[in-house]
Every structure is written in structure tokens, then in C-alpha cells.
Amino acid sequence: MLDKTYQAGDVEAKWSEVWRKHRIFTAGVGTDLPSYCIILPPPNITGKLTVGHALGTTVQDVLVRWKRLQGHNTLWLPGTDHAGIATQKVVEQSLESRGTSREELGREKFLEECWRWKEKYHESIVRQLGALGASLDWTREAFTLDPGVSRAVREVFVRLFEQGLIYRERYIVNWCPSCGTAISDEEVEFGERRGKLYYIAYPFVDGGGEIVVGTTRPETMLGDTAVAMSPHDERAEAFNGKVVTLPLTGRKIPIILDEAVDPDFGTGFLKVTPAHDATDFEIGLRRGLDPVVVIDRDGRMNEEAGRFAGLDRDEARERVLEALEEEGLLRKIEDYDHSVGTHDRCSTVIEPYISRQWFLRMETLASPGIEVVENGEIVFYPERWKNIYLGWMRNIRDWCISRQLWWGHRIPVWYCRECNEMIASIDTPTVCPKCHHGKLEQDEDVLDTWFSSWLWTFSPMGWPQRTEDLAMFHPTSVLVTGGDIIFFWVARMIMASLAFMNEVPFSTVYITGIVRDMQGRKMSKSLGNSPDPIDIIESYGSDAFRFTLMMLSPPGQDIFFDEKKVDVGKHFANKIWNAARFVLGQGCPEFTDTDPGDEPIPAAFATLFGARPGGAMELGWEDGWIVSRLVNRMDEFEAGIDAFRFDEAARTVYDFFWHEFCDWYLELAKPALRQEGSRSTGTIVTARLVLGASMLMLHPIMPFISEEIWSMLTPDAPLLAGYRAVKLPGGLISRDLERDVELFREIVTSIRNLRQSFNVPPVQRVNVVINCEGGSGLVDRLRPYCEQVRSLASVELLEAAERVARPKGSAAAGLASMEIYLPLEGILDIDRERERLGKELSRITGEHEKLRLRLADTRFLERAPANVVSKERERFAEMGDRKRHLERILEDLG
């Protein structure tokens, strides 16, 4: 028997251990069952899960548990990411706090520190996922630096290198001075900032005047090698080829023409700094300009900056401006909003920097990735992400894959110190294949973290070997992820799988919304507005948290999350628990099913939930109705999950269980339960069936409480086998019965509302007259339900007839083809009630008028805060509704 109150923590701990001990979530091989596979986007080993992680994890778990219930051989593959930059940075910070550094330790000992960090925080990630109820197959867990994955990474690198798609070149890259490494274009976040536009004079060397150049970064002018104009500028012919003096340096630089220059920006003259601007770098390549590097890797000015050497780039800006002012070359300064790129990991402003890096040519790989999305082999939910993906793929740029780090996959390239041969190899070479010398040095850089992640649908399954897992589970089924990594990860995985597996990596991509706080800000650790999911789980329970996330998540839309919203899930869990205690408390009846074809509860279903063959079973209309509604709701729930409408699926099971099953059926069932014999048997069997089927619907979303209740209902039948056993036939649906019961519910609700309007106590039994439209047949339709109307609405005498007159002094409620009258004589003092309501109406009318005048006052509307005006409008609408309600009641009183 269930405990009196639901203790979420105890139930969650119990079932987590049961699932772990019995390896419930371990996928099989060599089976004929249809396969279903999802890969968990590998969380970084440096972090804690956020509410955003909890959303994505819950969506995946709902899908996996649902397919497992349907009899699929499911694999939800867990793994963690080594997170090169993020991990190296936190380990370096740890070393710094202990008075040392990675340089002092050396590469080998530093990597040992990183592995210790990984082991420590990996367990934290596992515990957090377990607390969420994630049904992952931990026997197949992978890490992006595991030996097998590492070999797959080297295999891919060497293949691409041998195809000529990987190359090394001195090129301008996005450089993070804080992390000390190059990063890809996709790792740069751009945001609008209020800055300045500085106008600087560049004198002609012949003394014949000057040109004025506008720039947002005056410190980089020390590296200028030219000034460019648009060839379409009307001044181009006059200025092309002239030479100016670069301020503060004395260097002579030419004026050139280039199509990249916007003649409408600033003065139409563009300072060209090939070493510190991507556009200028391209101009420099076209015009043969040698770059002058004035900012080092650490963001400080170098010796090429002359007197400004050693200054931080921000401090150098101030000193350069002072020097320009002193020399009379700073013409003006304007406020200017412009886009600034920062590193998505540490928010440091990116420095365009020329360095030798490894790149992967992407255009060849992108073409098949475009085709499979255009022809529908891969589908995006919501569909708008398809165009975002295609837009990026059609304009793809080469990928900078090298990073100046120690933690990660070291680039599998060696250099011969004797003949300078470059060797790309999967295995570590011992001699140079060209000169046979043994003095080889491996490249110092590591690969971008995403270079291992883009292989994630197949490398953890044993590729390049032809393994059973690959044969069974690749392609995977669905990828669930956030839109922020569609370029980092989704697009690259599609390209990698097509290139190395010759098939798509998955057929469906589901993009979750962004989790925001109630102010609309994206939840993040830096803002401090993201509650810890573990704290939420400890306060409310995992099931409550999961259910709330699903109810709040229409596909592709952002979620506005407040921890208090989890109260909805907590109250629902308590409702489920109390209803289960009530049903289970009725015991396990004996029954006889003499003709299964005529009964809405076939014997196979009844015995599944503990009913024992033996006695007679009689069913009432309410039993047939709730079973009909159950079959409908199970179909709706399944359709919601299959369409990725998790919000609709959650709402379906919530509305059915709370309102139809608990509020109506269990209340209707109580009189039958008080009887003995076949009538109570039928009701108990029905209630147990509906409770069990409801647990099957709930299980993907609320796995802990559903497992616990199921185990009490049917200890000998595993829940995972239950869905197939309780797949109720569509013949149990009765549209006519559902239509009649809906009318019955409307009648009961209307009577209850009338009682409430006139403050009639619940214990006071009343008389009710139902006036049915002539020839409608409603009187005959209502006859089977009259007894339950009297019971649920506390009615003494109930009269249902056609064209009956309205009793004097009665309240009325209108429904389709009928009116309901509640005589008030003898129930309340009508004169006294009329006087009371008249005073209330007078007060409400006065307040309503005051609000009307206030909202008509333009001065109030212009001066009051928007939220105040909004609240006053809400009050005005509420007062209007209350005023009309009182007028109707007074009209009823005559």
C-alpha cells in the first residue's frame, strides 16, 4: 500500500537503484526489435547542469522512454566532452591558486592534472543526470578523449589530409587573448556596443593637405599599410596612388582602390591594417600588402608599436589618442554603435590575429549536407530551423581546426627535423618515410573540441570498425539540441556522417527553445538568474520538475521559467498519489467475464491490474464513459509525443487524470463503491484499469511516481511491457456516450455555479427544473443521468421536461437547447438578498466609472508606467464582468 503522503525523494532513490541494479536501460544487440537511438549532447566536464540542460535532457528521456514502452530496442548513448578551452582554463586557474602554472609543470604533468579534474567532475555530471531520471545506457558511456574515440579522430584527420581537405596556412584568425588560442567563427558572439568613431588626419607626404580616416580602433593604426577608397568614389581618380604619412610612426603608405570599401562609411577612406582586421587582411592579399603585427597574442602592443610597446590594447588606445591630440591630428570623436565580437567561452573581445593554423575546407563536405535536408532525408522541428541551417551551409567558410592548447586531441602531424618532411599518421611514426631519419617532432597544437564532437553519432559506437552497435543503431533516430549549436555541431555531424558513414546521422532534429527568466533574459550562470536544477529537484521532486518543463515547452518557443511554476507539477504529483491511494484502497476484486466482446473491460486488461477471475462484474455508464475517454486520451497523448508537442501531451494527461478521472469519475464511482457485489466489482476493475493506463501515459514524463504506482497495481507485470498489453481497442470509444456525459457535466456545473452565485451552502439541497426544447429528445437522453445529477449537485427534486414554465423567483442558466432553473423561494430572503446585491452593484458601478475616466485621461496614459496602465485596464475589465454578473443575478431575483 502507498504511504499516506508522497515522498518524492524516497521514491526517486528507490527506483534509481532498481533501474541501475537491473540494467533496465541497457540496449540489446542481435535482436529483431525495431531500434531507436538518441545520442546525449555530451555535457562539458567543467560544468553543472542548468535549467536549459534539464529541458533538453527531459525531452530526450520522454522520447526514449516512450519508444521503450512501445517495444523498441532503445539506446540513449551518454557521454561527456573534454571541453578543451573551458577545462584548460579552469585547471590553470586551479594551479594559479596553488602558486604554480602549466608552464612550470610542463605538458605531461599538466595533462595529468586535467585528467584528475575530469574524474572529479565527471561523477557530478552523472549524479545530476541520474537525479533528473535520465534513462541512459551507462554501459556504453563515452568520453571524447577515450582511446577509441581518439583513434577515430586521428583516422578522420588523416583521411581528410590525404584528400587535400586539411591544410596549414598563415592566415588571419579569431584570437582570444585570455584563452591564448585561435577559435572558429562560430565561437565568436557578436553584440551591439556603444563605442566611438575617431577621425584621424593622415597628411600627404608632399605637404599638399590631408585625408581624414574614421576608425573605432585607433591603436591598430600603428599597423596600417595603406589607406583604401572605393573605386566608385568620385574622388578615386584624384587620390589613387598618392602617398600619406602614417601618424605617430612616420611610415609612408599608399592610397589604393578596393571594392571592399563602403564609400558611405565615415569619410570614405578606410585604414588598411592587414594584421588586425579580417577585411583588411583580404585587401592586403589582393593588393600585395605586407602585414605589420603590432598586437601580440596576449593582447599587448609589441615592439612594432614603438613607444606604445608593452601596453595593454585598451590602455594603448588611450595613449594613442593622447598622442594624436598632442600632434594635432585628431579631428573629431563621435558616438558610434557597432558590433563587437567576443569569445563565447569567456566574453573576451576577440583580436583578429595572423598566425599559422590548420584549416578544413568545408565546401566539398557541405554540398551533400545541403542535399539531404533539401530532399527531406533530415527534417527539422520547428521547420524554420531548416532555412537557418541551409543559409549557413550555402555560405560556409573553411573551419580553423587548430587550437593553441595542451588539453585535447593533439594534431597527428609530425615534422622531420632533418628534411622538413610533414607526416600525417594515425599511429605515431618512428622514422621519416622520406629520409628515414628518426628525429621527429609532433605538432604542438590540438584540434578544436568540436572536431571530436562532429563524429559523435558513430565514433562512440566503435567506428572505423564495423561493430554490432553501428549496424543496430546508426543512423540514430532523433537529435535533440539547442539552436545555439546548430552550426558548431548539428551541421558538422551531418557532414561527417555523410563523409565517413555514407548515410545521414539522424532523420530528425528537434530544436528546444531557450530558457529565460521572467524578465526575458536568457538564464546563465554569469547573470546569476539560473536556479540549480538539483535544488529544484530536492524542493519539488524530479517528476514535478520534468512535468512542468514539458507543460511550458511548445516546440521552438522560448520558456519563461520561474521556480514557483514547479508548484503545478508538485500539486499534480500529490493528486496522482492520493488518487492512487484511493483506488488501491478498494482492494482487488474477483470477477467473471462471460462475454469479452460485449464488455468495455476485457478480462485480459482486468487481470493485468490485479483483478482475480471469480465473481460477477457489472458496469455503469460512468465506467463505459471513462474507458472511452481513456482510449481517446491515449491516442491524443501518442499523437502529441510523435509530433514533438510535449506541451500538448502533458496537458492531455493532466486534464484527463485530474479533471475527468479524479474530479468526475471517482466522484461518480463512490456510490457504486458503497454497494456490494458485481456493481462495485465493475467500478473497482475500471478504476484500476484507468489508473494503470494513466501511469503508462505518465511514465515518459513522470517516471518515478508512475513506476511506484504501477508496481503496487501489478507487481508481477513489468511496466515496460504494460503499454503493449494495455493498447485498448478503438471499439471501446463511444461518441454518443461521451456526448451525453458532456451534457451531464455541463448541467451539474451550471447548477453548482448558480448555487455559488446566490451563496447557497453545499449542504443545502435544492430543487431544479430543466426546461428542454420541444422535440429535442433531451428528456430521454437525460433520464439515465438524473440520479447522479442529484448526487453531485446536491439536488432534492429534479424535473426535466419540455416547454416547462420558469418558476417565479428562480435563478436561470442557459445551455444549448435547454434552460436550468433554480427556485430560490424558501432558500434565501429574496428581498434582503436583492438589497445586498443592489448595494454591491452600486459600489462596483462607481469604481468602474472611476476607472473608465482614468483610462480616458491622456495625461495618465502618457505619464503612468506601462505596467500600471496595464493593471488598471485589467481591473476595468474585471469590474465590468462583475457588474454584468450582478445585473444578471438581480434580474433573476425580479
PDB file of C-alpha atoms in Angstrom, residues 214-402:
ATOM      1  CA  GLY A 214      37.417  57.187 -39.387  1.00  0.00           C
ATOM      2  CA  THR A 215      38.165  54.195 -37.116  1.00  0.00           C
ATOM      3  CA  THR A 216      36.808  52.534 -33.993  1.00  0.00           C
ATOM      4  CA  ARG A 217      40.274  51.129 -33.102  1.00  0.00           C
ATOM      5  CA  PRO A 218      42.913  53.873 -33.238  1.00  0.00           C
ATOM      6  CA  GLU A 219      45.511  51.627 -31.540  1.00  0.00           C
ATOM      7  CA  THR A 220      45.671  49.416 -34.655  1.00  0.00           C
ATOM      8  CA  MET A 221      46.603  52.346 -36.921  1.00  0.00           C
ATOM      9  CA  LEU A 222      50.199  51.663 -35.895  1.00  0.00           C
ATOM     10  CA  GLY A 223      49.952  48.589 -38.152  1.00  0.00           C
ATOM     11  CA  ASP A 224      48.382  50.358 -41.162  1.00  0.00           C
ATOM     12  CA  THR A 225      49.983  49.536 -44.520  1.00  0.00           C
ATOM     13  CA  ALA A 226      47.651  51.530 -46.802  1.00  0.00           C
ATOM     14  CA  VAL A 227      44.538  53.693 -46.992  1.00  0.00           C
ATOM     15  CA  ALA A 228      41.804  52.351 -49.301  1.00  0.00           C
ATOM     16  CA  MET A 229      38.987  54.005 -51.231  1.00  0.00           C
ATOM     17  CA  SER A 230      36.116  52.616 -53.256  1.00  0.00           C
ATOM     18  CA  PRO A 231      36.813  52.711 -56.998  1.00  0.00           C
ATOM     19  CA  HIS A 232      33.292  54.121 -57.318  1.00  0.00           C
ATOM     20  CA  ASP A 233      34.142  57.125 -55.120  1.00  0.00           C
ATOM     21  CA  GLU A 234      34.092  60.274 -57.274  1.00  0.00           C
ATOM     22  CA  ARG A 235      37.412  61.302 -55.664  1.00  0.00           C
ATOM     23  CA  ALA A 236      39.101  57.982 -56.517  1.00  0.00           C
ATOM     24  CA  GLU A 237      40.890  59.128 -59.678  1.00  0.00           C
ATOM     25  CA  ALA A 238      42.366  62.162 -57.928  1.00  0.00           C
ATOM     26  CA  PHE A 239      43.633  60.293 -54.851  1.00  0.00           C
ATOM     27  CA  ASN A 240      44.577  56.862 -56.197  1.00  0.00           C
ATOM     28  CA  GLY A 241      48.342  56.281 -55.890  1.00  0.00           C
ATOM     29  CA  LYS A 242      49.023  59.225 -53.648  1.00  0.00           C
ATOM     30  CA  VAL A 243      51.137  58.611 -50.520  1.00  0.00           C
ATOM     31  CA  VAL A 244      50.367  59.724 -46.978  1.00  0.00           C
ATOM     32  CA  THR A 245      52.350  59.714 -43.755  1.00  0.00           C
ATOM     33  CA  LEU A 246      51.099  57.317 -41.081  1.00  0.00           C
ATOM     34  CA  PRO A 247      50.671  59.411 -37.916  1.00  0.00           C
ATOM     35  CA  LEU A 248      52.891  58.691 -34.899  1.00  0.00           C
ATOM     36  CA  THR A 249      55.171  56.392 -36.961  1.00  0.00           C
ATOM     37  CA  GLY A 250      56.412  58.420 -39.925  1.00  0.00           C
ATOM     38  CA  ARG A 251      55.893  55.444 -42.275  1.00  0.00           C
ATOM     39  CA  LYS A 252      54.824  56.233 -45.842  1.00  0.00           C
ATOM     40  CA  ILE A 253      51.761  54.313 -47.025  1.00  0.00           C
ATOM     41  CA  PRO A 254      49.850  54.449 -50.346  1.00  0.00           C
ATOM     42  CA  ILE A 255      46.237  55.236 -51.123  1.00  0.00           C
ATOM     43  CA  ILE A 256      44.736  52.288 -53.019  1.00  0.00           C
ATOM     44  CA  LEU A 257      41.370  51.319 -54.509  1.00  0.00           C
ATOM     45  CA  ASP A 258      39.345  48.266 -53.480  1.00  0.00           C
ATOM     46  CA  GLU A 259      35.751  47.091 -53.898  1.00  0.00           C
ATOM     47  CA  ALA A 260      35.518  46.189 -50.184  1.00  0.00           C
ATOM     48  CA  VAL A 261      35.390  49.856 -49.156  1.00  0.00           C
ATOM     49  CA  ASP A 262      31.996  51.383 -48.401  1.00  0.00           C
ATOM     50  CA  PRO A 263      32.148  54.979 -49.713  1.00  0.00           C
ATOM     51  CA  ASP A 264      29.313  55.990 -47.360  1.00  0.00           C
ATOM     52  CA  PHE A 265      31.079  54.910 -44.144  1.00  0.00           C
ATOM     53  CA  GLY A 266      32.846  57.707 -42.282  1.00  0.00           C
ATOM     54  CA  THR A 267      34.813  59.843 -44.739  1.00  0.00           C
ATOM     55  CA  GLY A 268      35.021  57.140 -47.402  1.00  0.00           C
ATOM     56  CA  PHE A 269      38.680  56.447 -46.553  1.00  0.00           C
ATOM     57  CA  LEU A 270      39.472  53.080 -44.912  1.00  0.00           C
ATOM     58  CA  LYS A 271      42.676  52.491 -42.959  1.00  0.00           C
ATOM     59  CA  VAL A 272      44.044  49.100 -44.032  1.00  0.00           C
ATOM     60  CA  THR A 273      45.559  47.022 -41.210  1.00  0.00           C
ATOM     61  CA  PRO A 274      46.034  43.514 -42.684  1.00  0.00           C
ATOM     62  CA  ALA A 275      47.380  42.023 -39.441  1.00  0.00           C
ATOM     63  CA  HIS A 276      44.404  43.061 -37.269  1.00  0.00           C
ATOM     64  CA  ASP A 277      41.224  43.049 -39.374  1.00  0.00           C
ATOM     65  CA  ALA A 278      39.762  40.234 -41.470  1.00  0.00           C
ATOM     66  CA  THR A 279      38.533  42.530 -44.267  1.00  0.00           C
ATOM     67  CA  ASP A 280      41.853  44.368 -44.348  1.00  0.00           C
ATOM     68  CA  PHE A 281      43.685  41.027 -44.497  1.00  0.00           C
ATOM     69  CA  GLU A 282      41.805  40.112 -47.679  1.00  0.00           C
ATOM     70  CA  ILE A 283      42.515  43.558 -49.148  1.00  0.00           C
ATOM     71  CA  GLY A 284      46.169  43.038 -48.301  1.00  0.00           C
ATOM     72  CA  LEU A 285      46.239  39.695 -50.136  1.00  0.00           C
ATOM     73  CA  ARG A 286      44.665  41.252 -53.221  1.00  0.00           C
ATOM     74  CA  ARG A 287      46.962  44.296 -53.195  1.00  0.00           C
ATOM     75  CA  GLY A 288      50.212  42.652 -52.110  1.00  0.00           C
ATOM     76  CA  LEU A 289      50.460  44.466 -48.764  1.00  0.00           C
ATOM     77  CA  ASP A 290      52.805  43.004 -46.158  1.00  0.00           C
ATOM     78  CA  PRO A 291      51.071  42.838 -42.758  1.00  0.00           C
ATOM     79  CA  VAL A 292      52.583  44.619 -39.765  1.00  0.00           C
ATOM     80  CA  VAL A 293      51.688  42.899 -36.475  1.00  0.00           C
ATOM     81  CA  VAL A 294      51.511  45.414 -33.606  1.00  0.00           C
ATOM     82  CA  ILE A 295      49.467  43.416 -31.043  1.00  0.00           C
ATOM     83  CA  ASP A 296      50.802  40.172 -29.569  1.00  0.00           C
ATOM     84  CA  ARG A 297      48.935  37.000 -28.591  1.00  0.00           C
ATOM     85  CA  ASP A 298      48.347  38.293 -25.063  1.00  0.00           C
ATOM     86  CA  GLY A 299      46.623  41.457 -26.267  1.00  0.00           C
ATOM     87  CA  ARG A 300      49.623  43.728 -25.646  1.00  0.00           C
ATOM     88  CA  MET A 301      51.375  46.044 -28.058  1.00  0.00           C
ATOM     89  CA  ASN A 302      54.702  44.642 -29.335  1.00  0.00           C
ATOM     90  CA  GLU A 303      57.937  46.278 -30.481  1.00  0.00           C
ATOM     91  CA  GLU A 304      56.376  47.218 -33.843  1.00  0.00           C
ATOM     92  CA  ALA A 305      54.177  49.614 -31.870  1.00  0.00           C
ATOM     93  CA  GLY A 306      57.200  51.707 -30.975  1.00  0.00           C
ATOM     94  CA  ARG A 307      56.752  53.859 -27.870  1.00  0.00           C
ATOM     95  CA  PHE A 308      53.479  52.066 -27.077  1.00  0.00           C
ATOM     96  CA  ALA A 309      55.118  48.635 -26.773  1.00  0.00           C
ATOM     97  CA  GLY A 310      54.134  46.686 -23.652  1.00  0.00           C
ATOM     98  CA  LEU A 311      50.802  48.447 -23.169  1.00  0.00           C
ATOM     99  CA  ASP A 312      47.548  46.529 -22.993  1.00  0.00           C
ATOM    100  CA  ARG A 313      45.481  47.175 -26.143  1.00  0.00           C
ATOM    101  CA  ASP A 314      42.853  49.157 -24.195  1.00  0.00           C
ATOM    102  CA  GLU A 315      45.452  51.308 -22.453  1.00  0.00           C
ATOM    103  CA  ALA A 316      47.279  51.754 -25.761  1.00  0.00           C
ATOM    104  CA  ARG A 317      44.099  53.212 -27.275  1.00  0.00           C
ATOM    105  CA  GLU A 318      44.041  55.988 -24.680  1.00  0.00           C
ATOM    106  CA  ARG A 319      47.767  56.730 -25.110  1.00  0.00           C
ATOM    107  CA  VAL A 320      47.476  56.797 -28.919  1.00  0.00           C
ATOM    108  CA  LEU A 321      44.562  59.227 -28.729  1.00  0.00           C
ATOM    109  CA  GLU A 322      46.537  61.472 -26.382  1.00  0.00           C
ATOM    110  CA  ALA A 323      49.486  61.441 -28.780  1.00  0.00           C
ATOM    111  CA  LEU A 324      47.274  62.242 -31.768  1.00  0.00           C
ATOM    112  CA  GLU A 325      45.743  65.108 -29.818  1.00  0.00           C
ATOM    113  CA  GLU A 326      49.174  66.456 -28.980  1.00  0.00           C
ATOM    114  CA  GLU A 327      50.254  66.339 -32.615  1.00  0.00           C
ATOM    115  CA  GLY A 328      47.042  67.990 -33.782  1.00  0.00           C
ATOM    116  CA  LEU A 329      45.909  65.031 -35.862  1.00  0.00           C
ATOM    117  CA  LEU A 330      42.701  64.025 -34.027  1.00  0.00           C
ATOM    118  CA  ARG A 331      39.947  65.806 -35.917  1.00  0.00           C
ATOM    119  CA  LYS A 332      36.793  64.726 -34.049  1.00  0.00           C
ATOM    120  CA  ILE A 333      35.145  61.946 -31.995  1.00  0.00           C
ATOM    121  CA  GLU A 334      31.563  60.710 -32.465  1.00  0.00           C
ATOM    122  CA  ASP A 335      29.393  58.235 -30.556  1.00  0.00           C
ATOM    123  CA  TYR A 336      29.012  55.109 -32.625  1.00  0.00           C
ATOM    124  CA  ASP A 337      27.085  51.870 -32.103  1.00  0.00           C
ATOM    125  CA  HIS A 338      28.848  48.925 -33.650  1.00  0.00           C
ATOM    126  CA  SER A 339      29.072  45.148 -33.457  1.00  0.00           C
ATOM    127  CA  VAL A 340      31.839  43.714 -31.281  1.00  0.00           C
ATOM    128  CA  GLY A 341      32.889  40.072 -31.322  1.00  0.00           C
ATOM    129  CA  THR A 342      33.630  38.255 -28.073  1.00  0.00           C
ATOM    130  CA  HIS A 343      34.658  34.706 -27.222  1.00  0.00           C
ATOM    131  CA  ASP A 344      31.557  32.712 -26.306  1.00  0.00           C
ATOM    132  CA  ARG A 345      33.505  30.934 -23.539  1.00  0.00           C
ATOM    133  CA  CYS A 346      34.989  33.857 -21.618  1.00  0.00           C
ATOM    134  CA  SER A 347      33.451  37.028 -23.156  1.00  0.00           C
ATOM    135  CA  THR A 348      36.896  38.438 -24.020  1.00  0.00           C
ATOM    136  CA  VAL A 349      36.892  40.793 -27.020  1.00  0.00           C
ATOM    137  CA  ILE A 350      38.335  38.877 -29.972  1.00  0.00           C
ATOM    138  CA  GLU A 351      41.552  40.069 -31.584  1.00  0.00           C
ATOM    139  CA  PRO A 352      41.941  39.374 -35.327  1.00  0.00           C
ATOM    140  CA  TYR A 353      45.426  37.916 -35.488  1.00  0.00           C
ATOM    141  CA  ILE A 354      47.701  36.440 -38.154  1.00  0.00           C
ATOM    142  CA  SER A 355      49.133  33.064 -37.251  1.00  0.00           C
ATOM    143  CA  ARG A 356      49.864  29.676 -38.785  1.00  0.00           C
ATOM    144  CA  GLN A 357      46.840  27.431 -38.267  1.00  0.00           C
ATOM    145  CA  TRP A 358      45.275  24.234 -39.567  1.00  0.00           C
ATOM    146  CA  PHE A 359      42.097  24.573 -41.636  1.00  0.00           C
ATOM    147  CA  LEU A 360      39.495  22.203 -43.102  1.00  0.00           C
ATOM    148  CA  ARG A 361      37.995  23.003 -46.495  1.00  0.00           C
ATOM    149  CA  MET A 362      34.245  22.823 -45.968  1.00  0.00           C
ATOM    150  CA  GLU A 363      32.597  23.478 -49.318  1.00  0.00           C
ATOM    151  CA  THR A 364      33.086  19.914 -50.607  1.00  0.00           C
ATOM    152  CA  LEU A 365      31.662  18.453 -47.374  1.00  0.00           C
ATOM    153  CA  ALA A 366      28.765  20.906 -47.271  1.00  0.00           C
ATOM    154  CA  SER A 367      27.163  20.013 -50.615  1.00  0.00           C
ATOM    155  CA  PRO A 368      25.832  16.567 -49.548  1.00  0.00           C
ATOM    156  CA  GLY A 369      24.741  18.101 -46.225  1.00  0.00           C
ATOM    157  CA  ILE A 370      22.617  20.606 -48.116  1.00  0.00           C
ATOM    158  CA  GLU A 371      21.096  17.949 -50.352  1.00  0.00           C
ATOM    159  CA  VAL A 372      19.850  15.627 -47.558  1.00  0.00           C
ATOM    160  CA  VAL A 373      17.994  18.481 -45.871  1.00  0.00           C
ATOM    161  CA  GLU A 374      16.544  19.838 -49.107  1.00  0.00           C
ATOM    162  CA  ASN A 375      15.220  16.399 -50.109  1.00  0.00           C
ATOM    163  CA  GLY A 376      13.731  15.671 -46.666  1.00  0.00           C
ATOM    164  CA  GLU A 377      16.056  12.891 -45.503  1.00  0.00           C
ATOM    165  CA  ILE A 378      16.665  15.069 -42.434  1.00  0.00           C
ATOM    166  CA  VAL A 379      13.745  17.073 -41.021  1.00  0.00           C
ATOM    167  CA  PHE A 380      13.978  19.991 -38.594  1.00  0.00           C
ATOM    168  CA  TYR A 381      11.416  20.736 -35.875  1.00  0.00           C
ATOM    169  CA  PRO A 382      10.401  23.555 -35.819  1.00  0.00           C
ATOM    170  CA  GLU A 383      10.697  23.832 -39.597  1.00  0.00           C
ATOM    171  CA  ARG A 384      12.124  27.375 -39.580  1.00  0.00           C
ATOM    172  CA  TRP A 385      15.496  25.952 -38.500  1.00  0.00           C
ATOM    173  CA  LYS A 386      15.787  24.285 -41.903  1.00  0.00           C
ATOM    174  CA  ASN A 387      16.290  27.637 -43.627  1.00  0.00           C
ATOM    175  CA  ILE A 388      18.725  28.805 -40.950  1.00  0.00           C
ATOM    176  CA  TYR A 389      20.771  25.644 -41.476  1.00  0.00           C
ATOM    177  CA  LEU A 390      20.701  25.911 -45.263  1.00  0.00           C
ATOM    178  CA  GLY A 391      21.639  29.591 -45.197  1.00  0.00           C
ATOM    179  CA  TRP A 392      24.766  28.855 -43.169  1.00  0.00           C
ATOM    180  CA  MET A 393      25.731  25.806 -45.227  1.00  0.00           C
ATOM    181  CA  ARG A 394      25.436  27.672 -48.521  1.00  0.00           C
ATOM    182  CA  ASN A 395      27.789  30.373 -47.255  1.00  0.00           C
ATOM    183  CA  ILE A 396      30.125  28.107 -45.316  1.00  0.00           C
ATOM    184  CA  ARG A 397      33.738  29.117 -44.717  1.00  0.00           C
ATOM    185  CA  ASP A 398      36.770  26.977 -44.037  1.00  0.00           C
ATOM    186  CA  TRP A 399      36.983  25.757 -40.438  1.00  0.00           C
ATOM    187  CA  CYS A 400      40.019  26.701 -38.325  1.00  0.00           C
ATOM    188  CA  ILE A 401      40.520  23.382 -36.523  1.00  0.00           C
ATOM    189  CA  SER A 402      43.749  24.027 -34.564  1.00  0.00           C
TER     190      SER A 402
END
